[in-house]
Every structure is written in structure tokens, then in C-alpha cells.
Coordinates of C-alpha atoms in Angstrom, one line a residue:
M1 CA 7.0 23.7 7.6
E2 CA 4.7 21.8 9.9
A3 CA 5.2 18.1 10.6
Y4 CA 5.7 15.8 7.7
H5 CA 2.8 13.4 6.9
I6 CA 3.7 9.7 6.5
L7 CA 1.5 7.0 5.2
I8 CA 2.0 3.4 6.4
V9 CA 0.5 0.8 4.0
E10 CA 0.8 -2.6 5.7
D11 CA -1.6 -5.5 6.1
D12 CA -0.1 -6.6 9.4
K13 CA -1.8 -4.4 12.0
E14 CA 0.8 -5.0 14.6
I15 CA 3.6 -3.9 12.3
R16 CA 1.6 -0.9 11.1
E17 CA 0.8 0.3 14.6
G18 CA 4.3 -0.4 15.9
I19 CA 5.8 1.8 13.1
E20 CA 3.2 4.5 13.8
I21 CA 4.2 4.7 17.5
Y22 CA 7.8 5.3 16.6
L23 CA 7.0 7.9 13.9
R24 CA 4.6 9.8 16.1
N25 CA 7.2 9.9 18.8
Q26 CA 9.5 11.6 16.2
G27 CA 6.8 14.3 15.6
Y28 CA 5.4 13.0 12.3
V29 CA 1.7 12.9 11.4
V30 CA 0.9 9.3 10.5
Y31 CA -1.9 7.8 8.4
Q32 CA -2.5 4.1 8.0
A33 CA -3.9 1.8 5.4
A34 CA -4.2 -2.0 5.3
D35 CA -3.8 -2.5 1.6
G36 CA -3.0 -0.6 -1.6
V37 CA -6.6 0.3 -2.3
E38 CA -6.9 2.0 1.1
G39 CA -3.4 3.5 0.6
L40 CA -4.4 5.2 -2.7
K41 CA -7.5 6.6 -1.1
Q42 CA -5.5 8.1 1.8
I43 CA -3.1 9.7 -0.8
E44 CA -6.0 11.3 -2.5
E45 CA -7.5 12.6 0.7
Q46 CA -4.3 13.7 2.6
E47 CA -1.1 15.5 1.8
I48 CA 1.5 12.8 2.1
H49 CA 5.3 13.4 2.2
L50 CA 6.5 9.8 2.4
A51 CA 4.9 6.4 2.2
I52 CA 6.1 3.1 3.7
V53 CA 4.5 0.4 1.7
D54 CA 4.5 -3.4 2.2
V55 CA 5.0 -5.4 -1.0
M56 CA 2.7 -8.4 -0.3
M57 CA -0.8 -7.3 0.6
P58 CA -4.4 -8.3 -0.3
R59 CA -6.5 -6.5 -2.9
M60 CA -3.7 -4.4 -4.3
D61 CA 0.0 -5.2 -3.6
G62 CA 2.6 -2.6 -2.9
I63 CA 4.2 -2.7 -6.3
A64 CA 0.8 -2.0 -8.1
M65 CA 0.0 0.7 -5.6
M66 CA 3.4 2.4 -6.0
M67 CA 3.1 2.2 -9.8
A68 CA -0.4 3.9 -9.5
V69 CA 1.1 6.6 -7.2
R70 CA 3.8 7.4 -9.8
E71 CA 1.4 7.3 -12.7
R72 CA -0.7 9.9 -10.9
G73 CA 2.3 12.2 -10.7
Y74 CA 3.1 12.0 -7.0
E75 CA 6.8 12.5 -6.3
F76 CA 7.1 11.8 -2.6
P77 CA 9.5 9.1 -1.5
V78 CA 8.3 5.5 -1.2
I79 CA 10.1 3.0 1.0
M80 CA 9.1 -0.6 0.2
L81 CA 8.9 -3.2 3.0
S82 CA 9.1 -6.9 2.1
A83 CA 9.8 -10.3 3.6
K84 CA 11.3 -11.1 0.2
S85 CA 15.0 -10.4 0.4
E86 CA 15.9 -11.8 -3.1
E87 CA 18.0 -9.3 -5.1
V88 CA 15.6 -9.5 -8.1
D89 CA 12.7 -8.4 -5.9
K90 CA 14.6 -5.4 -4.6
I91 CA 15.7 -4.5 -8.1
M92 CA 12.1 -4.8 -9.4
G93 CA 10.8 -2.5 -6.6
L94 CA 13.4 0.1 -7.2
N95 CA 13.0 0.0 -11.0
M96 CA 9.2 0.4 -10.6
G97 CA 9.6 3.7 -8.7
A98 CA 10.5 2.9 -5.1
D99 CA 13.1 5.1 -3.5
D100 CA 14.3 2.5 -0.9
Y101 CA 13.7 -1.1 0.0
V102 CA 13.8 -2.6 3.5
T103 CA 13.6 -6.3 4.2
K104 CA 11.7 -7.8 7.1
P105 CA 12.6 -8.3 9.8
F106 CA 14.0 -4.8 10.2
T107 CA 14.9 -2.6 13.2
T108 CA 12.8 0.4 13.8
M109 CA 15.9 2.5 14.2
E110 CA 17.1 1.6 10.7
L111 CA 13.6 2.4 9.3
L112 CA 13.5 5.7 11.1
A113 CA 17.0 6.6 9.8
R114 CA 15.9 5.9 6.2
V115 CA 12.6 7.9 6.7
N116 CA 14.6 10.9 8.1
S117 CA 17.1 10.7 5.3
H118 CA 14.5 10.6 2.5
L119 CA 12.5 13.5 4.1
R120 CA 15.6 15.7 4.4
R121 CA 16.1 15.3 0.6
Y122 CA 12.4 15.6 -0.2
G123 CA 12.2 18.7 2.0
R124 CA 14.9 20.4 0.0
F125 CA 13.1 19.4 -3.2
L126 CA 9.9 21.0 -1.9
E127 CA 11.8 24.1 -1.0
M128 CA 13.2 24.4 -4.5
V129 CA 9.8 23.8 -6.1
D130 CA 8.2 26.4 -3.8
G131 CA 11.0 28.9 -4.5
K132 CA 10.4 28.6 -8.3
K133 CA 6.7 29.5 -8.0

């Protein structure tokens, strides 16, 4: 398979671009969006294998975006980013369809490890689905 495509949906441009640099250095193709509305547009236009989505954003927050992604039948992993570290927020995000939850501030190495882990599992899922066709 060619490089995995990762979407970063984050309203803070510095965080978004910082994550992108690290992901590109790992060989991933990276797309960016500043809010949930732009994120959904990117998902409709690009093949996405994993999304990193901030919870608190203007126009459409990360939870609403993630719910829309799941309602539309997309199965790729979603890692939520949030400054909110309350247990109830993490539980809500995970129960609404997120695959992982990382609180800010986070280290780039931890985020990369989580991305790699989810993509390993998702890659096996894709291989199984393709094999059944």
C-alpha cells in the first residue's frame, strides 16, 4: 500500500502544522482542516486512513464532526485531542466513536506512537476487507 493519509483537524495553526511536520517526516500524506466543517469536506474529497481531531473548535467541534464521520459510515481511526483532561470528557469522546483520546499538552512522540499503532490495526482491517472482495 502507498503511504497512509492522515487528516489533522485543529483550529490552532501552529499545533496543526507542527503535527504535520512530524507526520510527513514519517512518510505519511497529510491533509489539514481548521474546523469540523473543513474536516468533513476533506474527508469527502480525499481518501483518509486516520484523523486527528481537536475537540474544541469554531463552527463545528470535534465531537460533532466525529459523530458525522461515523454516521456517514467511515471506519478509519479517530484520535481526539483536547485540553480537557476530565475523565467524563474522555469517556464521552470514546463513547461517541473516537478510537483514542490525547490530552494537551502532549508529546509528539506519544502522538506518533498512537498514530502508528492505530494504523497498524487499521491496515490489517483493510487487508481483511480487501481479501473478502
